[in-house]
mmCIF file of N, CA and C in Angstrom:
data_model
loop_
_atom_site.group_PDB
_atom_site.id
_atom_site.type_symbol
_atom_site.label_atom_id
_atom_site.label_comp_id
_atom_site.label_asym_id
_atom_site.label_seq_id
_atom_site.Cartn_x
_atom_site.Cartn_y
_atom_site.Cartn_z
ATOM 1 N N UNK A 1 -12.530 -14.791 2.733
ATOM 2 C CA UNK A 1 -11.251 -14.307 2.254
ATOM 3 C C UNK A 1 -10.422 -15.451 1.671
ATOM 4 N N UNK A 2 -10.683 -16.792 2.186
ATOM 5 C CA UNK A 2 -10.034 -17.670 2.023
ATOM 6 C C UNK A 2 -10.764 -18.134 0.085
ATOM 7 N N UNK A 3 -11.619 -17.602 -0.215
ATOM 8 C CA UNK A 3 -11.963 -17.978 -1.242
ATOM 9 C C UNK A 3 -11.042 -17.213 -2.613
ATOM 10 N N UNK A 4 -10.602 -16.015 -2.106
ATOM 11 C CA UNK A 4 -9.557 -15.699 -3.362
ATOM 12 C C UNK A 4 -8.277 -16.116 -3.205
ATOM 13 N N UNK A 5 -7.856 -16.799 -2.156
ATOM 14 C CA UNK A 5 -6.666 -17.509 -2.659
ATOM 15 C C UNK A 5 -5.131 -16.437 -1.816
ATOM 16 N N UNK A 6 -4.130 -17.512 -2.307
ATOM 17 C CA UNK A 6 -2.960 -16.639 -1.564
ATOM 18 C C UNK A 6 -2.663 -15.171 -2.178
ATOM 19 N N UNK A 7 -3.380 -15.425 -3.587
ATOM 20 C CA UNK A 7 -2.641 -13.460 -4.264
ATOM 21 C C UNK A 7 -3.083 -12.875 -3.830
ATOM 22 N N UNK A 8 -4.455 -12.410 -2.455
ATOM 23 C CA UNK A 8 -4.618 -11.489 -2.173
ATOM 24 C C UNK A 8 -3.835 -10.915 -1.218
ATOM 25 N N UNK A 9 -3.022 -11.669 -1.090
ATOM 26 C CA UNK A 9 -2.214 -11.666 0.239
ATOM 27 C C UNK A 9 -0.541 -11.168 -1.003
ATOM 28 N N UNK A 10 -0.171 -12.090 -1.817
ATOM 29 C CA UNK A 10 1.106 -11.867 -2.517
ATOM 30 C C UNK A 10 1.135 -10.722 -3.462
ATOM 31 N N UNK A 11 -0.167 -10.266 -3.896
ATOM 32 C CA UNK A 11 -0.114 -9.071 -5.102
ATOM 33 C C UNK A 11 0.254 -7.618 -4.245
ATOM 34 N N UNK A 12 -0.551 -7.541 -3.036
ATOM 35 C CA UNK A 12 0.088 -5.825 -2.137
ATOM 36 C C UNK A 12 1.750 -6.366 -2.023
ATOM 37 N N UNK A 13 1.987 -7.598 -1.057
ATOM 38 C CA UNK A 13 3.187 -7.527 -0.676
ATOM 39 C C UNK A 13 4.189 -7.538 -2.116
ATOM 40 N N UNK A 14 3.792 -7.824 -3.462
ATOM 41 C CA UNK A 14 4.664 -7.970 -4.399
ATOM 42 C C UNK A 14 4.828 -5.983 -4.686
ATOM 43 N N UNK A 15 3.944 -5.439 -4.403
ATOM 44 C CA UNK A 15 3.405 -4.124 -5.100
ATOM 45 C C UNK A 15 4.441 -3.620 -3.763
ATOM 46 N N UNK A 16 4.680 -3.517 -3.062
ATOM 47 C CA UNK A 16 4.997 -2.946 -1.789
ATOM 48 C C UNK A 16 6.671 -3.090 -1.652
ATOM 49 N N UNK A 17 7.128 -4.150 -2.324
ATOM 50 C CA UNK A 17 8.509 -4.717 -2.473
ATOM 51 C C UNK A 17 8.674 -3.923 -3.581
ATOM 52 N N UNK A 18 7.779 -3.896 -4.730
ATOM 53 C CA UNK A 18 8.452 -3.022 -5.732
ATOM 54 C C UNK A 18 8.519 -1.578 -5.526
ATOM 55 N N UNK A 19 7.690 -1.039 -5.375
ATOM 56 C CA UNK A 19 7.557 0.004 -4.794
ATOM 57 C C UNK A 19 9.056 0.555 -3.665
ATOM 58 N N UNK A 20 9.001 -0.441 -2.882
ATOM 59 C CA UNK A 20 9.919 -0.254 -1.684
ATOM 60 C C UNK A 20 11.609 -0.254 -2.364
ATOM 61 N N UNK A 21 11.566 -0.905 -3.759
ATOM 62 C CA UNK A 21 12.796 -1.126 -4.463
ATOM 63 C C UNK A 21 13.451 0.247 -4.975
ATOM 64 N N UNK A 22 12.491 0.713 -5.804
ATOM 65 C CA UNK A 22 12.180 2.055 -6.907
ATOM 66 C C UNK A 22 12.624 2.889 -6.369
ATOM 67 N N UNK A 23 11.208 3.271 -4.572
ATOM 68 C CA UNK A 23 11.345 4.231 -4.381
ATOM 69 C C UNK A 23 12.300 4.414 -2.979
ATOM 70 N N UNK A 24 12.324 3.094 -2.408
ATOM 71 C CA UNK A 24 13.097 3.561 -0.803
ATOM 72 C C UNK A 24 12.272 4.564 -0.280
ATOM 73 N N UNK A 25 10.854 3.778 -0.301
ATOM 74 C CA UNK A 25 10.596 5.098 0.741
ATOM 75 C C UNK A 25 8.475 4.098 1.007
ATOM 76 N N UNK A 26 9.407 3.486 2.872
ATOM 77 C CA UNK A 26 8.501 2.490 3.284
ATOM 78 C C UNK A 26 6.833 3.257 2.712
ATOM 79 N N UNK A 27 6.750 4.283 3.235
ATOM 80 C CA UNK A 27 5.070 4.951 3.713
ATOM 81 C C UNK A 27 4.522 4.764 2.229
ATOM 82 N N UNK A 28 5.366 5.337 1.243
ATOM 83 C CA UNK A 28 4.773 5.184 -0.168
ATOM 84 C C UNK A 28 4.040 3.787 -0.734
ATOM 85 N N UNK A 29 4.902 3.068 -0.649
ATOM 86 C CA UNK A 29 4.906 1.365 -0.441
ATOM 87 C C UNK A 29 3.784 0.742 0.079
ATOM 88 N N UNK A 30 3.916 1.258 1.316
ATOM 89 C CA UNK A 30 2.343 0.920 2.106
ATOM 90 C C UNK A 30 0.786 1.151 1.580
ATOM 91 N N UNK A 31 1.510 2.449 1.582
ATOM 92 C CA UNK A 31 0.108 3.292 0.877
ATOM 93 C C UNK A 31 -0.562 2.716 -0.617
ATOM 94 N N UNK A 32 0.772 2.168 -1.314
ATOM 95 C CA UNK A 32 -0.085 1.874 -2.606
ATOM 96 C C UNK A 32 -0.279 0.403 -2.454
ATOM 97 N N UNK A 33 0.303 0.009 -1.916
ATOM 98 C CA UNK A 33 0.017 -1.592 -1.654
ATOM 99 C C UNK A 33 -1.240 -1.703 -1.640
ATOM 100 N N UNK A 34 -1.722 -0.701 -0.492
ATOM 101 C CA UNK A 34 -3.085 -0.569 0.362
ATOM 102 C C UNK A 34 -3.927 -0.330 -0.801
ATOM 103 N N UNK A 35 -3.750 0.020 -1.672
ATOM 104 C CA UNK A 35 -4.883 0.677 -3.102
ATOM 105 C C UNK A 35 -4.685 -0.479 -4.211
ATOM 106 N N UNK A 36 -3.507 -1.327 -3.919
ATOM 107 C CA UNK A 36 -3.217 -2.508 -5.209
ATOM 108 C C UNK A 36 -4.258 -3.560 -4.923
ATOM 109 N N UNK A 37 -4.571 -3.723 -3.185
ATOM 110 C CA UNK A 37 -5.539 -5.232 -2.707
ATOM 111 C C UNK A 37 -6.885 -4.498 -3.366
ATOM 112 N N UNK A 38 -7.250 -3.271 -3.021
ATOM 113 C CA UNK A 38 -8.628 -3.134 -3.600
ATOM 114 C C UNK A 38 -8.757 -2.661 -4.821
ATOM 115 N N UNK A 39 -7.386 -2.834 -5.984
ATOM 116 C CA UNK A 39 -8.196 -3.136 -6.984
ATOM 117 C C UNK A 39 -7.749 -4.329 -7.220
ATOM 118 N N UNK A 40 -7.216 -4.855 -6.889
ATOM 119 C CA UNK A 40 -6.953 -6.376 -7.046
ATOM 120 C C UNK A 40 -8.749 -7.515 -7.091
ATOM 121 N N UNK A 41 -9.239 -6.694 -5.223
ATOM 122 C CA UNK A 41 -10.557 -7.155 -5.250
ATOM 123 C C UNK A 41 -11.496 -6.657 -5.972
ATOM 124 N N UNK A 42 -11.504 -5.293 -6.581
ATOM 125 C CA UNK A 42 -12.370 -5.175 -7.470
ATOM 126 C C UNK A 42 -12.326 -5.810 -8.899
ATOM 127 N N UNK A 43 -11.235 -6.189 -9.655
ATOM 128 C CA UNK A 43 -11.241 -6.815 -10.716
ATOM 129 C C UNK A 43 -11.118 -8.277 -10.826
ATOM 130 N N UNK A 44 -11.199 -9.072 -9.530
ATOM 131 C CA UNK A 44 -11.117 -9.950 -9.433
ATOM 132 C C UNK A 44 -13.064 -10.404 -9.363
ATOM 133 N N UNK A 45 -13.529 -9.096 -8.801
ATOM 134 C CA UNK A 45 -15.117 -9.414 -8.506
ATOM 135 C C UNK A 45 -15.712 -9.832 -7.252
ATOM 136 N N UNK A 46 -14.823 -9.109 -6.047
ATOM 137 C CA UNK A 46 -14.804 -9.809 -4.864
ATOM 138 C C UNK A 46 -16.073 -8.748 -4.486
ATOM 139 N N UNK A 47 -16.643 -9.515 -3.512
ATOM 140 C CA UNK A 47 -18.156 -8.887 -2.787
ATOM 141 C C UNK A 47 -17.931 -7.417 -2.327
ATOM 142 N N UNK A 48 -19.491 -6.897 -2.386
ATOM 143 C CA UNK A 48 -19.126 -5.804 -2.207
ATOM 144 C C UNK A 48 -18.696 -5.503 -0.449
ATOM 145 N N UNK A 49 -18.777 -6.075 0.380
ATOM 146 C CA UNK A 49 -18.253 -6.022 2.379
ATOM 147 C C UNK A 49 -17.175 -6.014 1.733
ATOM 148 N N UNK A 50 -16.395 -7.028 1.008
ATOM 149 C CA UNK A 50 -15.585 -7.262 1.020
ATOM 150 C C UNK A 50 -14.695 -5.871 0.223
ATOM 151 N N UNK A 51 -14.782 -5.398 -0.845
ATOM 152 C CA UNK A 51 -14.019 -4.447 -1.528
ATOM 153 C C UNK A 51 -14.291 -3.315 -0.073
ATOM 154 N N UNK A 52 -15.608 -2.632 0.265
ATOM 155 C CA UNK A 52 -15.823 -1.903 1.471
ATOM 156 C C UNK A 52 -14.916 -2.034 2.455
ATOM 157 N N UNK A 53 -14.317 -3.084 3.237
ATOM 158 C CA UNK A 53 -13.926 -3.477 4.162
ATOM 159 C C UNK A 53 -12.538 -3.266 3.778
ATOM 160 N N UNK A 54 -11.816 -3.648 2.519
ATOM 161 C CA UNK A 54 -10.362 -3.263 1.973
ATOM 162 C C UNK A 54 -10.178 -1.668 1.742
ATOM 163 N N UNK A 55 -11.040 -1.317 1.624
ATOM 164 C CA UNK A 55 -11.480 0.085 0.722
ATOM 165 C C UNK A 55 -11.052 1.172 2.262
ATOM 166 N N UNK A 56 -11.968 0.203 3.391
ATOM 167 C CA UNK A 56 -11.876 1.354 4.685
ATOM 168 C C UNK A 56 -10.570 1.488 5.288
ATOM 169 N N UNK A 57 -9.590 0.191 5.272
ATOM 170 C CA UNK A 57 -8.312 0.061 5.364
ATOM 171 C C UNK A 57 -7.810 0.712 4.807
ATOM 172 N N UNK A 58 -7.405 0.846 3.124
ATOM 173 C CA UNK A 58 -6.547 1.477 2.408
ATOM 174 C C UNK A 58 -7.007 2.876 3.116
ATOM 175 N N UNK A 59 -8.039 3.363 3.309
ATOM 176 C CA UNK A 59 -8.679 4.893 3.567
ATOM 177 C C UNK A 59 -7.697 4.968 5.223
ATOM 178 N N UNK A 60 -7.829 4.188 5.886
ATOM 179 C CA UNK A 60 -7.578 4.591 7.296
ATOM 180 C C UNK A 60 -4.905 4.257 7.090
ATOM 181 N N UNK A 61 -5.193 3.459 6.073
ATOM 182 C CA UNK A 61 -3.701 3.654 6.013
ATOM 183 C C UNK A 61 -2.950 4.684 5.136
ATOM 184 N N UNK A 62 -4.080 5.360 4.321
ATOM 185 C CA UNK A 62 -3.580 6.783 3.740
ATOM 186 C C UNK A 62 -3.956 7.848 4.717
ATOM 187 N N UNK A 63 -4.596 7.879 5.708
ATOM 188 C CA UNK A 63 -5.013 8.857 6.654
ATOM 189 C C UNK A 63 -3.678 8.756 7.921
ATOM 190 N N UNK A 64 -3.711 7.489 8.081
ATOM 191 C CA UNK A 64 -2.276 7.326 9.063
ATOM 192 C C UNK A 64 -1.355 7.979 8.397
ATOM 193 N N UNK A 65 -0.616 7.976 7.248
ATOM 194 C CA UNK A 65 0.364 8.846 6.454
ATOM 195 C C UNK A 65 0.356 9.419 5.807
ATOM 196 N N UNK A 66 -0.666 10.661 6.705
ATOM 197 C CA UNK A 66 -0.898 12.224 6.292
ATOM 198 C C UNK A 66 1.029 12.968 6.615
ATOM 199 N N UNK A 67 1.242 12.459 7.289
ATOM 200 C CA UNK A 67 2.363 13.027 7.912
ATOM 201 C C UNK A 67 3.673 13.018 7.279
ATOM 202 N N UNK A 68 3.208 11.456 6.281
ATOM 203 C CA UNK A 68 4.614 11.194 5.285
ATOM 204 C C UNK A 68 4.322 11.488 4.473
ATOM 205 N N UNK A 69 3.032 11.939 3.841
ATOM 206 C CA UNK A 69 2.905 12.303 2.471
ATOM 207 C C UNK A 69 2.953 13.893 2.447
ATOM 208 N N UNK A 70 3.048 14.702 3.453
ATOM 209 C CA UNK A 70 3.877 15.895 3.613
ATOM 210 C C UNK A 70 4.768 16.195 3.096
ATOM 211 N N UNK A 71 5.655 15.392 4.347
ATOM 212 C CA UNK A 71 7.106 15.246 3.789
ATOM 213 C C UNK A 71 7.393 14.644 2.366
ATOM 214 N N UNK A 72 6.571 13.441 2.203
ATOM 215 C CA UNK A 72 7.111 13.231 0.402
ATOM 216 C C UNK A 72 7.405 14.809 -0.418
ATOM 217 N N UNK A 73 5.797 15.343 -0.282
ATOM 218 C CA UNK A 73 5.702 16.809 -1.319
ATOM 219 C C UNK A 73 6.613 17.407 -1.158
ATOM 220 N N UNK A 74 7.471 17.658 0.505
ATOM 221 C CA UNK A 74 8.931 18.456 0.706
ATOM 222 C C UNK A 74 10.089 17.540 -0.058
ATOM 223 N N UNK A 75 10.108 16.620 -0.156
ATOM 224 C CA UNK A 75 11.050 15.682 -0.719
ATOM 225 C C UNK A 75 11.833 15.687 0.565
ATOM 226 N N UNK A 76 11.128 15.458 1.742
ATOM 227 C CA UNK A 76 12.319 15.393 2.913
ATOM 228 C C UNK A 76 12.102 13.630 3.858
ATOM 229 N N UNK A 77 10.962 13.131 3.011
ATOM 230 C CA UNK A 77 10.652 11.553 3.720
ATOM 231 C C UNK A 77 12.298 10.923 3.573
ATOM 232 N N UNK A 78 12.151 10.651 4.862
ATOM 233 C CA UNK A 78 13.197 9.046 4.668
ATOM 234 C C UNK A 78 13.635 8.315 3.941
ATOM 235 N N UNK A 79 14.676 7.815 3.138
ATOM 236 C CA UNK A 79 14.276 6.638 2.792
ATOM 237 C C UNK A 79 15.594 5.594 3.098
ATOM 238 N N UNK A 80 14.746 4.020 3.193
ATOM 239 C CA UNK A 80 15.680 3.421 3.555
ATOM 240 C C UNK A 80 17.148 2.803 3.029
ATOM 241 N N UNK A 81 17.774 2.533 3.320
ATOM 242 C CA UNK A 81 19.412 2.646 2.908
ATOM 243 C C UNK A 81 19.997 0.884 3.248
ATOM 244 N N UNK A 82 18.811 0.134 3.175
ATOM 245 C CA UNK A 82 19.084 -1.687 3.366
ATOM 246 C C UNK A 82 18.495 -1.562 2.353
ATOM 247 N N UNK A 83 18.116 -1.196 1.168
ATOM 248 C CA UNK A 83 17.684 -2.144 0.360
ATOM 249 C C UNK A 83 18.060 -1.443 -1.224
#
């Protein structure tokens, strides 16, 4: 991991801040963050464990927010009011 460097780490959290700006609304944020690292690693050309292993994350952090992406479709999610 240490071989691609700090953007794999700064491109979700940059995607996640913007996101979090736009929309005020954390779960969304998360969620695409979670889909920005693996294509980040796929166009960067990162191994395939490696895209797999980002790939099962993003899968298991859109499955965790089955519950907010409900509520998004109601337009009744949260959103936060600090930023």
């Amino acid at each position: 991991c240490a071989g691609y460097g700090p953007f794999l780490f700064f491109f979700p959290l940059l995607v996640f801040l913007l996101v979090l700006k736009c929309t005020k609304i954390i779960a969304l944020s998360s969620i695409l963050s979670a889909g920005a690292v693996v294509v980040y690693a796929l166009v960067t050309g990162a191994s395939l464990p490696m895209v797999l292993a980002l790939l099962l994350f993003a899968v298991l952090i859109l499955v965790r927010h089955k519950a907010n992406l409900a509520r998004m479709r109601r337009r009744e999610e949260n959103k936060v009011s600090w930023i």
